[in-house]
Amino acid sequence: FRQKYNKFMAEGDKIVRELLRQRFYSVEGVYATAEWQRTNQKLLERTSTACTIVNEADLRLISQLTTPNHVLAIVSIPPPPERINWADNWSLYLDGLQDPGNVGTILRIADWFAIPRVIAGPGTVELYNSKVLQASMGAFLRVQWLEADLNTILAEATDLPCWVADMGGDDVFSIPPPTNGILVVGNEGQGLSAKIRELATQVISIAAPAGSGAESLNVGVATGILCAALRRTLL
């Protein structure tokens, strides 16, 4: 239904108030308890947003959360941009990431490290899944979300560095990072596809010190470390 009507639902006081304060996403309407409506009346009037009062029982019926949070909004999905300058900064590319919590976390990481784009490759969970939105903690409002194939991107930007994270790669902290490029992280269970690995200009990893007993890192944790390494010359 999100795809059919080109709309999504966002829930929670913080996310809805942030949505009402920004201009990229168009808020079609808000459904809230009377208490939330009274507290945020000035914000609703300033943005000319229609607010429908619902009681807590009705909110539980329409909410996708285990514990509804006083308010939800219906929001239009914006059209994709016509043109992107891939070389203006770093982008994160998600190769078939299916866990919404990990994807939301990666959006927060991109927001923290001022990485402007997160690209969903084929098989990646969609941004407007309610669990992704909740896990992003509002980062989706500041980080551009795109759905694209890596081959297509690299065909448009032929000189763009493509750094691929893999357990067998070179230590990311031993390589001076370029100022732009695409960082690719793979599926939580299966890792990177062979086709993606073939497109890499550099394969990187996070070296474990002597004494480490862990087999791997969670993809969200690994992405945070890799982004810190990419940005270390700017910190």
Short mmCIF file of C-alpha atoms in Angstrom, two decimals:
data_model
loop_
_atom_site.label_atom_id
_atom_site.label_comp_id
_atom_site.label_asym_id
_atom_site.label_seq_id
_atom_site.Cartn_x
_atom_site.Cartn_y
_atom_site.Cartn_z
CA PHE A 1 0.00 0.00 0.00
CA ARG A 2 2.96 2.34 0.55
CA GLN A 3 3.97 1.79 -3.07
CA LYS A 4 0.39 1.88 -4.38
CA TYR A 5 -0.45 5.24 -2.77
CA ASN A 6 3.11 6.63 -2.68
CA LYS A 7 2.78 7.47 1.01
CA PHE A 8 4.19 6.19 4.28
CA MET A 9 3.35 6.39 7.96
CA ALA A 10 5.70 7.90 10.54
CA GLU A 11 5.08 7.52 14.26
CA GLY A 12 6.29 9.14 17.44
CA ASP A 13 6.45 12.63 18.90
CA LYS A 14 10.04 13.42 17.89
CA ILE A 15 9.78 12.18 14.29
CA VAL A 16 6.42 13.87 13.63
CA ARG A 17 7.57 17.20 15.04
CA GLU A 18 10.72 17.02 12.90
CA LEU A 19 8.61 16.21 9.85
CA LEU A 20 6.44 19.25 10.47
CA ARG A 21 9.51 21.50 10.71
CA GLN A 22 11.13 20.41 7.43
CA ARG A 23 10.13 21.02 3.81
CA PHE A 24 11.37 18.03 1.82
CA TYR A 25 8.60 15.65 2.87
CA SER A 26 4.98 16.73 2.52
CA VAL A 27 2.89 15.78 5.57
CA GLU A 28 -0.62 14.89 4.39
CA GLY A 29 -2.17 14.68 7.83
CA VAL A 30 -1.58 13.96 11.50
CA TYR A 31 -3.53 11.62 13.79
CA ALA A 32 -2.95 12.36 17.45
CA THR A 33 -4.34 12.26 20.94
CA ALA A 34 -6.03 15.42 22.21
CA GLU A 35 -3.12 16.03 24.59
CA TRP A 36 -0.54 15.93 21.78
CA GLN A 37 -2.70 18.21 19.65
CA ARG A 38 -2.96 20.82 22.43
CA THR A 39 0.77 20.73 23.13
CA ASN A 40 1.67 21.18 19.44
CA GLN A 41 -1.17 23.46 18.31
CA LYS A 42 1.13 26.32 17.29
CA LEU A 43 3.31 24.02 15.18
CA LEU A 44 0.23 22.58 13.45
CA GLU A 45 -1.15 26.07 12.74
CA ARG A 46 2.20 27.34 11.44
CA THR A 47 2.44 24.46 8.97
CA SER A 48 -1.30 24.40 8.13
CA THR A 49 -1.36 20.66 8.83
CA ALA A 50 -4.70 18.92 9.37
CA CYS A 51 -4.83 17.06 12.67
CA THR A 52 -7.44 14.40 13.44
CA ILE A 53 -8.00 13.68 17.12
CA VAL A 54 -8.05 9.97 17.97
CA ASN A 55 -8.26 8.24 21.32
CA GLU A 56 -5.60 5.83 22.52
CA ALA A 57 -7.68 2.77 21.62
CA ASP A 58 -8.02 3.92 18.00
CA LEU A 59 -4.35 4.81 17.89
CA ARG A 60 -3.45 1.26 18.91
CA LEU A 61 -5.57 -0.05 16.03
CA ILE A 62 -3.79 1.99 13.35
CA SER A 63 -0.30 2.04 14.85
CA GLN A 64 2.47 -0.32 13.72
CA LEU A 65 4.25 0.00 17.07
CA THR A 66 3.85 -2.33 20.02
CA THR A 67 3.31 0.74 22.22
CA PRO A 68 1.77 3.65 20.27
CA ASN A 69 3.36 7.04 20.93
CA HIS A 70 0.50 9.60 20.90
CA VAL A 71 0.84 10.64 17.26
CA LEU A 72 1.40 9.42 13.72
CA ALA A 73 1.61 11.18 10.39
CA ILE A 74 0.77 10.23 6.80
CA VAL A 75 3.55 11.51 4.54
CA SER A 76 4.03 11.66 0.77
CA ILE A 77 7.05 9.86 -0.67
CA PRO A 78 9.08 12.40 -2.68
CA PRO A 79 10.14 11.63 -6.27
CA PRO A 80 13.76 10.57 -6.83
CA PRO A 81 16.17 13.30 -7.96
CA GLU A 82 16.71 13.62 -11.69
CA ARG A 83 20.48 14.08 -11.43
CA ILE A 84 23.06 13.28 -8.75
CA ASN A 85 26.67 14.40 -8.49
CA TRP A 86 28.17 11.17 -7.19
CA ALA A 87 31.63 12.71 -6.91
CA ASP A 88 30.68 15.49 -4.49
CA ASN A 89 31.12 13.33 -1.37
CA TRP A 90 30.99 9.79 -0.05
CA SER A 91 27.90 7.59 -0.40
CA LEU A 92 27.01 4.36 1.39
CA TYR A 93 25.76 1.45 -0.72
CA LEU A 94 23.82 -1.37 0.94
CA ASP A 95 24.17 -4.69 -0.87
CA GLY A 96 21.04 -6.63 0.05
CA LEU A 97 20.75 -5.56 3.70
CA GLN A 98 17.48 -6.98 5.01
CA ASP A 99 17.44 -6.15 8.72
CA PRO A 100 15.50 -2.88 9.24
CA GLY A 101 17.29 -2.15 12.52
CA ASN A 102 20.69 -2.30 10.82
CA VAL A 103 19.52 -0.10 7.95
CA GLY A 104 18.08 2.49 10.34
CA THR A 105 21.33 2.45 12.30
CA ILE A 106 23.34 3.01 9.11
CA LEU A 107 21.19 6.04 8.29
CA ARG A 108 22.06 7.45 11.73
CA ILE A 109 25.74 6.75 11.07
CA ALA A 110 25.58 8.55 7.72
CA ASP A 111 23.87 11.49 9.43
CA TRP A 112 26.57 11.64 12.13
CA PHE A 113 29.47 11.55 9.68
CA ALA A 114 27.83 13.99 7.22
CA ILE A 115 27.57 11.41 4.46
CA PRO A 116 24.74 12.75 2.31
CA ARG A 117 23.43 9.57 0.63
CA VAL A 118 22.54 6.00 1.44
CA ILE A 119 21.85 3.83 -1.61
CA ALA A 120 19.73 0.71 -1.38
CA GLY A 121 20.90 -1.99 -3.75
CA PRO A 122 18.62 -4.81 -4.91
CA GLY A 123 17.29 -6.90 -2.01
CA THR A 124 17.67 -4.16 0.59
CA VAL A 125 14.73 -3.42 2.88
CA GLU A 126 12.86 -0.26 1.89
CA LEU A 127 13.36 2.99 3.77
CA TYR A 128 9.69 3.51 4.56
CA ASN A 129 9.38 0.27 6.51
CA SER A 130 8.23 1.46 9.94
CA LYS A 131 11.09 -0.35 11.72
CA VAL A 132 13.68 1.38 9.53
CA LEU A 133 12.14 4.79 10.25
CA GLN A 134 12.09 4.17 14.00
CA ALA A 135 15.68 2.89 14.06
CA SER A 136 16.88 5.90 12.06
CA MET A 137 15.76 8.27 14.85
CA GLY A 138 14.90 10.96 12.30
CA ALA A 139 18.12 10.61 10.29
CA PHE A 140 16.07 9.79 7.16
CA LEU A 141 15.02 13.46 7.14
CA ARG A 142 18.61 14.59 6.62
CA VAL A 143 20.17 11.74 4.61
CA GLN A 144 19.09 11.18 1.02
CA TRP A 145 17.78 7.66 0.32
CA LEU A 146 18.15 6.27 -3.17
CA GLU A 147 17.44 2.93 -4.80
CA ALA A 148 19.95 2.10 -7.52
CA ASP A 149 22.21 -0.57 -8.96
CA LEU A 150 25.94 -0.17 -8.38
CA ASN A 151 26.76 -0.96 -12.02
CA THR A 152 24.58 1.93 -13.14
CA ILE A 153 26.20 4.37 -10.71
CA LEU A 154 29.75 3.43 -11.68
CA ALA A 155 28.84 3.67 -15.37
CA GLU A 156 27.79 7.28 -14.77
CA ALA A 157 30.76 8.14 -12.55
CA THR A 158 33.61 6.18 -14.14
CA ASP A 159 36.40 7.60 -11.94
CA LEU A 160 34.55 7.22 -8.64
CA PRO A 161 36.43 5.16 -6.01
CA CYS A 162 34.46 2.08 -4.98
CA TRP A 163 35.54 0.79 -1.58
CA VAL A 164 34.06 -2.59 -0.68
CA ALA A 165 34.09 -3.93 2.87
CA ASP A 166 35.15 -7.58 3.11
CA MET A 167 36.85 -9.71 5.77
CA GLY A 168 39.76 -10.40 3.43
CA GLY A 169 40.45 -6.77 2.54
CA ASP A 170 43.27 -4.39 3.50
CA ASP A 171 43.14 -2.64 6.87
CA VAL A 172 41.08 0.51 6.29
CA PHE A 173 43.21 2.50 8.75
CA SER A 174 46.36 1.78 6.75
CA ILE A 175 45.06 3.42 3.56
CA PRO A 176 44.66 7.19 3.08
CA PRO A 177 40.98 7.74 2.20
CA PRO A 178 39.96 9.76 -0.84
CA THR A 179 37.57 12.67 -0.36
CA ASN A 180 34.75 10.97 -2.28
CA GLY A 181 33.56 7.57 -3.35
CA ILE A 182 31.13 4.78 -2.56
CA LEU A 183 31.50 2.52 0.46
CA VAL A 184 29.75 -0.83 -0.05
CA VAL A 185 28.64 -3.02 2.87
CA GLY A 186 27.08 -6.42 2.40
CA ASN A 187 24.23 -8.61 3.55
CA GLU A 188 24.20 -9.52 7.26
CA GLY A 189 24.41 -13.27 6.70
CA GLN A 190 25.75 -13.86 3.20
CA GLY A 191 28.17 -10.96 2.90
CA LEU A 192 28.95 -9.35 -0.43
CA SER A 193 27.87 -10.81 -3.74
CA ALA A 194 30.60 -11.83 -6.17
CA LYS A 195 29.36 -9.28 -8.73
CA ILE A 196 29.76 -6.44 -6.23
CA ARG A 197 33.26 -7.56 -5.26
CA GLU A 198 34.33 -7.44 -8.91
CA LEU A 199 33.43 -3.73 -9.08
CA ALA A 200 35.71 -2.73 -6.21
CA THR A 201 38.63 -0.39 -6.72
CA GLN A 202 39.70 -1.13 -3.14
CA VAL A 203 38.70 -3.96 -0.78
CA ILE A 204 38.92 -2.93 2.87
CA SER A 205 38.45 -4.53 6.26
CA ILE A 206 38.68 -3.72 9.98
CA ALA A 207 41.71 -5.52 11.35
CA ALA A 208 41.12 -7.34 14.65
CA PRO A 209 43.93 -7.06 17.21
CA ALA A 210 45.69 -10.10 18.66
CA GLY A 211 43.52 -11.85 21.21
CA SER A 212 40.20 -11.05 19.52
CA GLY A 213 37.84 -14.02 19.57
CA ALA A 214 34.96 -12.58 17.55
CA GLU A 215 34.22 -14.05 14.13
CA SER A 216 32.71 -10.86 12.74
CA LEU A 217 31.11 -7.50 13.53
CA ASN A 218 27.48 -6.49 13.19
CA VAL A 219 27.09 -4.63 9.89
CA GLY A 220 25.90 -1.47 11.63
CA VAL A 221 28.87 -1.45 14.00
CA ALA A 222 31.27 -2.17 11.13
CA THR A 223 29.80 0.64 9.03
CA GLY A 224 30.29 3.09 11.90
CA ILE A 225 33.97 2.14 12.23
CA LEU A 226 34.54 2.33 8.48
CA CYS A 227 32.89 5.76 8.24
CA ALA A 228 35.10 7.01 11.08
CA ALA A 229 38.11 5.78 9.10
CA LEU A 230 36.91 7.55 5.95
CA ARG A 231 36.39 10.81 7.84
CA ARG A 232 39.50 10.65 10.01
CA THR A 233 41.32 13.32 8.01
CA LEU A 234 38.39 15.69 8.65
CA LEU A 235 37.91 15.03 12.38
#
